[in-house]
Short mmCIF file of C-alpha atoms and ligand atoms in Angstrom, two decimals:
data_model
loop_
_atom_site.label_atom_id
_atom_site.label_comp_id
_atom_site.label_asym_id
_atom_site.label_seq_id
_atom_site.Cartn_x
_atom_site.Cartn_y
_atom_site.Cartn_z
CA UNK A 452 62.19 80.13 -15.09
CA UNK A 453 58.67 80.45 -14.98
CA UNK A 454 55.63 80.02 -13.25
CA UNK A 455 54.40 76.77 -12.35
CA UNK A 456 51.31 74.92 -10.77
CA UNK A 457 52.50 71.38 -9.11
CA UNK A 458 51.05 69.28 -6.56
CA UNK A 459 51.60 67.73 -3.09
CA UNK A 460 53.12 63.90 -4.19
CA UNK A 461 53.64 62.72 -1.03
CA UNK A 462 54.44 64.73 2.23
CA UNK A 463 56.19 63.09 5.63
CA UNK A 464 58.24 63.90 8.51
CA UNK A 465 61.98 62.32 7.73
CA UNK A 466 63.43 64.21 11.38
CA UNK A 467 62.51 66.49 14.51
CA UNK A 468 62.86 69.71 12.85
CA UNK A 469 62.80 69.00 9.06
CA UNK A 470 60.14 67.24 6.12
CA UNK A 471 60.58 65.84 2.55
CA UNK A 472 57.75 67.06 -0.02
CA UNK A 473 57.54 66.05 -3.02
CA UNK A 474 55.57 67.96 -5.68
CA UNK A 475 55.12 66.75 -9.03
CA UNK A 476 54.35 69.33 -11.92
CA UNK A 477 55.34 70.35 -15.55
CA UNK A 478 58.81 71.57 -14.62
CA UNK A 479 61.44 68.58 -16.85
CA UNK A 480 64.35 69.59 -15.91
CA UNK A 481 66.21 70.19 -12.80
CA UNK A 482 69.43 69.69 -11.21
CA UNK A 483 71.87 69.80 -8.22
CA UNK A 484 72.85 73.68 -6.84
CA UNK A 485 69.59 74.88 -8.41
CA UNK A 486 66.54 76.18 -6.24
CA UNK A 487 62.84 76.50 -6.76
CA UNK A 488 61.06 79.52 -4.78
CA UNK A 489 56.94 78.42 -3.25
CA UNK A 490 54.69 81.04 -2.78
CA UNK A 491 52.80 80.33 0.13
CA UNK A 492 49.60 82.09 1.05
CA UNK A 493 49.13 85.86 2.24
CA UNK A 494 52.94 86.30 2.09
CA UNK A 495 54.79 88.86 0.02
CA UNK A 496 57.66 86.64 -0.73
CA UNK A 497 58.18 82.93 -1.85
CA UNK A 498 60.27 81.10 0.11
CA UNK A 499 63.91 79.85 -1.40
CA UNK A 500 63.81 75.82 -1.03
CA UNK A 501 67.35 74.36 -2.83
CA UNK A 502 65.77 70.94 -5.00
CA UNK A 503 67.01 67.97 -3.03
CA UNK A 504 66.05 65.12 -5.78
CA UNK A 505 64.26 64.94 -8.99
CA UNK A 506 63.06 61.90 -10.48
CA UNK A 507 62.73 62.99 -14.31
CA UNK A 508 60.77 60.06 -15.49
CA UNK A 509 57.65 61.05 -13.51
CA UNK A 510 58.81 64.42 -13.16
CA UNK A 511 58.57 64.67 -8.75
CA UNK A 512 60.82 66.66 -8.09
CA UNK A 513 61.96 66.63 -3.85
CA UNK A 514 62.42 69.36 -1.16
CA UNK A 515 63.53 69.09 2.00
CA UNK A 516 62.31 71.57 4.22
CA UNK A 517 63.21 72.43 8.62
CA UNK A 518 60.27 74.88 10.09
CA UNK A 519 61.68 78.06 10.70
CA UNK A 520 58.24 80.44 10.59
CA UNK A 521 54.52 80.77 9.08
CA UNK A 522 56.07 79.45 5.38
CA UNK A 523 57.31 75.97 6.21
CA UNK A 524 54.80 75.55 9.26
CA UNK A 525 52.27 75.81 6.11
CA UNK A 526 54.58 73.07 3.87
CA UNK A 527 53.80 70.95 6.57
CA UNK A 528 50.82 71.26 6.38
CA UNK A 529 50.04 70.02 3.27
CA UNK A 530 48.07 67.06 1.85
CA UNK A 531 48.36 64.84 -0.68
CA UNK A 532 47.13 66.34 -3.78
CA UNK A 533 47.54 69.99 -2.24
CA UNK A 534 48.50 72.55 -5.05
CA UNK A 535 51.50 74.43 -4.72
CA UNK A 536 52.69 77.29 -6.75
CA UNK A 537 56.39 77.77 -7.54
CA UNK A 538 59.30 79.48 -9.21
CA UNK A 539 61.68 76.74 -11.19
CA UNK A 540 64.35 76.47 -11.83
CA UNK A 541 66.35 79.19 -10.28
CA UNK A 542 70.10 79.70 -9.82
CA UNK A 543 73.08 77.85 -11.44
CA UNK A 544 73.44 74.16 -10.83
CA UNK A 545 76.96 72.55 -9.88
CA UNK A 546 79.22 72.03 -11.87
CA UNK A 547 80.08 68.46 -12.44
CA UNK A 548 83.48 67.76 -13.14
CA UNK A 549 85.10 64.22 -13.32
CA UNK A 550 87.49 64.76 -9.70
CA UNK A 551 87.24 62.98 -6.51
CA UNK A 552 84.55 65.04 -4.99
CA UNK A 553 84.12 65.57 -0.87
CA UNK A 554 80.59 67.48 -0.76
CA UNK A 555 80.03 68.54 3.00
CA UNK A 556 76.59 69.25 4.23
CA UNK A 557 75.54 71.16 7.29
CA UNK A 558 72.62 70.94 8.93
CA UNK A 559 69.70 71.27 6.75
CA UNK A 560 72.87 72.04 3.85
CA UNK A 561 72.44 68.28 2.70
CA UNK A 562 69.49 68.44 0.89
CA UNK A 563 71.30 69.61 -2.21
CA UNK A 564 74.02 67.47 -1.41
CA UNK A 565 71.87 64.45 -2.06
CA UNK A 566 71.27 65.93 -5.24
CA UNK A 567 74.53 66.37 -6.17
CA UNK A 568 75.25 63.58 -4.58
CA UNK A 569 72.66 60.95 -6.91
CA UNK A 570 73.90 62.85 -10.31
CA UNK A 571 77.75 62.60 -9.52
CA UNK A 572 77.25 59.07 -8.96
CA UNK A 573 74.90 58.60 -12.21
CA UNK A 574 78.64 59.61 -14.36
CA UNK A 575 80.29 57.37 -12.04
CA UNK A 576 82.40 60.57 -10.32
CA UNK A 577 83.79 58.91 -7.58
CA UNK A 578 82.53 60.85 -4.36
CA UNK A 579 81.50 60.45 -0.43
CA UNK A 580 79.45 62.74 1.97
CA UNK A 581 79.58 63.85 5.07
CA UNK A 582 77.07 65.98 6.94
CA UNK A 583 77.04 67.48 10.27
CA UNK A 584 73.72 67.32 12.80
CA UNK A 585 73.28 69.14 16.30
CA UNK A 586 71.84 66.25 17.65
CA UNK A 587 70.80 62.34 16.77
CA UNK A 588 67.20 63.21 16.59
CA UNK A 589 67.99 65.51 13.60
CA UNK A 590 69.97 63.14 11.73
CA UNK A 591 68.44 63.39 8.30
CA UNK A 592 69.73 60.52 6.25
CA UNK A 593 71.79 59.52 3.00
CA UNK A 594 76.02 60.03 4.36
CA UNK A 595 78.81 58.33 3.86
CA UNK A 596 79.40 59.53 7.31
CA UNK A 597 77.91 61.31 10.00
CA UNK A 598 78.69 63.76 12.36
CA UNK A 599 76.28 64.68 15.38
CA UNK A 600 77.47 67.34 18.12
CA UNK A 601 80.31 68.53 16.86
CA UNK A 602 81.34 70.61 13.94
CA UNK A 603 81.31 68.62 10.35
CA UNK A 604 84.27 70.80 9.80
CA UNK A 605 86.79 69.09 12.54
CA UNK A 606 87.49 66.37 10.41
CA UNK A 607 87.05 67.70 6.68
CA UNK A 608 91.00 68.82 6.07
CA UNK A 609 92.30 64.94 7.49
CA UNK A 610 89.62 63.56 5.21
CA UNK A 611 90.88 65.46 2.09
CA UNK A 612 94.27 64.03 2.43
CA UNK A 613 93.73 60.79 3.29
CA UNK A 614 91.00 60.49 1.01
CA UNK A 615 93.27 62.05 -1.90
CA UNK A 616 89.65 64.92 -1.89
CA UNK A 617 90.58 66.92 -5.31
CA UNK A 618 87.36 69.22 -5.42
CA UNK A 619 84.61 69.63 -2.77
CA UNK A 620 81.16 70.89 -2.77
CA UNK A 621 79.89 71.94 0.77
CA UNK A 622 76.14 73.82 1.55
CA UNK A 623 75.65 74.93 5.31
CA UNK A 624 75.73 77.59 7.31
CA UNK A 625 78.04 80.71 6.39
CA UNK A 626 80.57 79.86 8.81
CA UNK A 627 80.78 75.92 7.65
CA UNK A 628 81.23 77.41 4.22
CA UNK A 629 83.71 79.47 4.88
CA UNK A 630 85.22 77.36 6.75
CA UNK A 631 85.49 75.06 3.68
CA UNK A 632 86.37 77.30 1.38
CA UNK A 633 89.57 77.45 3.94
CA UNK A 634 90.64 74.14 3.91
CA UNK A 635 90.87 73.67 0.04
CA UNK A 636 92.83 77.17 0.03
CA UNK A 637 94.86 75.13 1.87
CA UNK A 638 94.79 72.18 0.22
CA UNK A 639 94.92 73.74 -2.87
CA UNK A 640 91.93 71.95 -4.46
CA UNK A 641 88.70 74.31 -5.76
CA UNK A 642 85.59 74.56 -4.47
CA UNK A 643 81.58 75.33 -5.16
CA UNK A 644 79.48 76.29 -2.20
CA UNK A 645 75.53 76.74 -2.23
CA UNK A 646 75.07 79.99 -0.90
CA UNK A 647 72.13 80.76 1.53
CA UNK A 648 71.16 84.16 1.53
CA UNK A 649 67.56 85.94 2.42
CA UNK A 650 65.61 86.79 -0.36
CA UNK A 651 62.97 88.63 -1.30
CA UNK A 652 62.44 88.50 -5.57
CA UNK A 653 64.42 85.50 -5.49
CA UNK A 654 64.69 86.24 -9.61
CA UNK A 655 68.22 88.37 -9.04
CA UNK A 656 65.02 91.94 -9.58
CA UNK A 657 65.26 93.03 -5.87
CA UNK A 658 69.12 93.15 -5.82
CA UNK A 659 67.84 91.75 -1.59
CA UNK A 660 70.98 89.16 -1.61
CA UNK A 661 73.39 90.92 -2.78
CA UNK A 662 76.93 89.77 -2.16
CA UNK A 663 80.38 90.85 -4.10
CA UNK A 664 82.42 87.73 -5.68
CA UNK A 665 85.99 88.64 -7.17
CA UNK A 666 86.59 87.48 -11.01
CA UNK A 667 89.63 88.64 -12.94
CA UNK A 668 90.82 90.89 -9.55
CA UNK A 669 88.34 92.84 -9.66
CA UNK A 670 85.30 93.07 -6.82
CA UNK A 671 82.24 92.55 -9.00
CA UNK A 672 78.58 93.41 -6.83
CA UNK A 673 76.13 89.76 -8.07
CA UNK A 674 73.03 88.65 -6.16
CA UNK A 675 72.93 84.71 -5.16
CA UNK A 676 69.71 84.07 -6.18
CA UNK A 677 70.77 84.87 -9.49
CA UNK A 678 74.49 84.27 -10.32
CA UNK A 679 74.47 81.08 -7.15
CA UNK A 680 72.99 79.52 -5.53
CA UNK A 681 76.30 77.60 -6.43
CA UNK A 682 79.33 79.10 -6.56
CA UNK A 683 82.79 79.42 -6.73
CA UNK A 684 84.12 79.46 -3.93
CA UNK A 685 87.63 81.15 -4.52
CA UNK A 686 85.82 84.19 -5.56
CA UNK A 687 83.56 84.74 -2.35
CA UNK A 688 84.32 88.13 -0.68
CA UNK A 689 83.08 87.10 2.38
CA UNK A 690 81.61 89.95 5.03
CA UNK A 691 80.23 89.91 8.27
C1 FAD B 265 68.49 79.31 -2.29
C2 FAD B 265 68.07 78.99 -1.10
C3 FAD B 265 67.56 78.44 -0.60
C4 FAD B 265 67.69 76.90 0.24
N1 FAD B 265 67.14 75.68 0.31
C5 FAD B 265 66.89 75.70 1.76
C6 FAD B 265 66.63 73.45 1.99
O1 FAD B 265 67.15 73.26 1.19
N2 FAD B 265 66.05 73.78 2.74
C7 FAD B 265 65.26 74.46 4.22
O2 FAD B 265 64.33 74.31 4.75
N3 FAD B 265 65.16 76.25 3.43
C8 FAD B 265 66.55 76.64 2.93
N4 FAD B 265 66.50 77.81 2.58
C9 FAD B 265 66.18 78.36 3.96
C10 FAD B 265 64.80 79.02 3.37
O3 FAD B 265 64.20 79.48 2.37
C11 FAD B 265 64.22 79.63 4.90
O4 FAD B 265 64.45 78.65 6.05
C12 FAD B 265 62.26 79.66 4.38
O5 FAD B 265 62.20 80.78 3.67
C13 FAD B 265 61.59 80.39 5.96
O6 FAD B 265 60.27 80.87 6.06
P1 FAD B 265 59.47 80.58 6.66
O7 FAD B 265 58.07 81.99 6.66
O8 FAD B 265 59.02 79.47 7.39
O9 FAD B 265 60.00 81.99 8.01
P2 FAD B 265 60.39 83.28 8.12
O10 FAD B 265 61.66 83.40 9.21
O11 FAD B 265 58.63 83.54 8.51
O12 FAD B 265 60.45 83.78 6.78
C14 FAD B 265 60.31 85.57 7.19
C15 FAD B 265 61.56 85.55 5.27
O13 FAD B 265 62.81 85.45 6.00
C16 FAD B 265 63.45 84.42 4.49
N5 FAD B 265 64.00 83.74 4.86
C17 FAD B 265 64.33 83.53 6.26
N6 FAD B 265 64.69 82.33 6.96
C18 FAD B 265 65.86 82.27 5.69
C19 FAD B 265 67.16 81.98 4.94
N7 FAD B 265 68.14 80.99 5.90
N8 FAD B 265 67.54 82.10 3.04
C20 FAD B 265 66.46 83.12 2.95
N9 FAD B 265 65.50 83.54 3.03
C21 FAD B 265 65.05 83.91 4.43
C22 FAD B 265 61.82 84.10 3.85
O14 FAD B 265 61.74 83.63 2.75
C23 FAD B 265 60.75 85.05 4.69
O15 FAD B 265 60.30 85.99 3.25
C24 FAD B 265 67.31 77.90 1.71
C25 FAD B 265 67.33 79.95 1.31
C26 FAD B 265 67.74 79.74 0.28
C27 FAD B 265 68.13 81.10 -0.51
S1 FES B 266 66.23 87.60 -4.09
FE1 FES B 266 65.76 89.89 -5.57
S2 FES B 266 67.95 89.56 -6.32
FE2 FES B 266 67.88 87.94 -5.18
#
């Protein structure tokens, strides 16, 4: 991980509240599941975002960000060629396993799933991406199936059975991730989840993003930013 300076290659609004930001920099290797943390001027903490695509030939990575507060408002006002400072690459990449995979993205959780789909396709690993959005104007394109309105979880058990799914990957709010882990367990298959937690340092120092993991029957303390953001679903100890 190191500090990079990059430039805005392109920025566009792709749904009612989400922007696609492409940054060109010296970062020459990043994989799905990993994230970058962007410096926002006059703010103490960087803002973490999953990498949603990477063009290695041109050294351009993409993030999709949803408007939330001051940091994302600042990003939405960037113009082509503006300078951007960020820490990267952060976190673990997804394990790419040669199994018939279901990818589930809830809302902006689709961002890392799009990159994962691209990497699985490059390795000819069979996959199916389903995503869910609250309304039609929030839809982000790129899925094999899109659920609008209802919960994306409603269809998962049926898809797992109908498509003989052997592995699930997911990113989204905690309630969806926990639901995915329960469905995976009930179907006796593995799942990997990309978890979001409020972050301060993004580099494993402040313990602000602490979680508990169960490894070899022992509960260990871990950090989402360092030990995640992609985690083995069965290891996560869910707490309120
Ligand atoms: C590993 C990881 C990957 C993420 N990937 C994406 C992504 O691909 N697209 C996207 O739109 N958002 C993503 N998020 C959430 C994103 O970081 C927050 O929406 C963003 O930091 C909000 O900043 P803000 O200044 O606009 O909002 P504010 O609410 O003003 O932020 C205030 C503080 O809270 C933190 N914060 C607020 N919400 C979150 C959150 N959900 N997770 C972590 N920190 C938060 C901010 O970093 C900041 O320090 C990700 C978060 C994590 C941890
Ligand atoms: S955000 Fe500081 S340890 Fe994870």
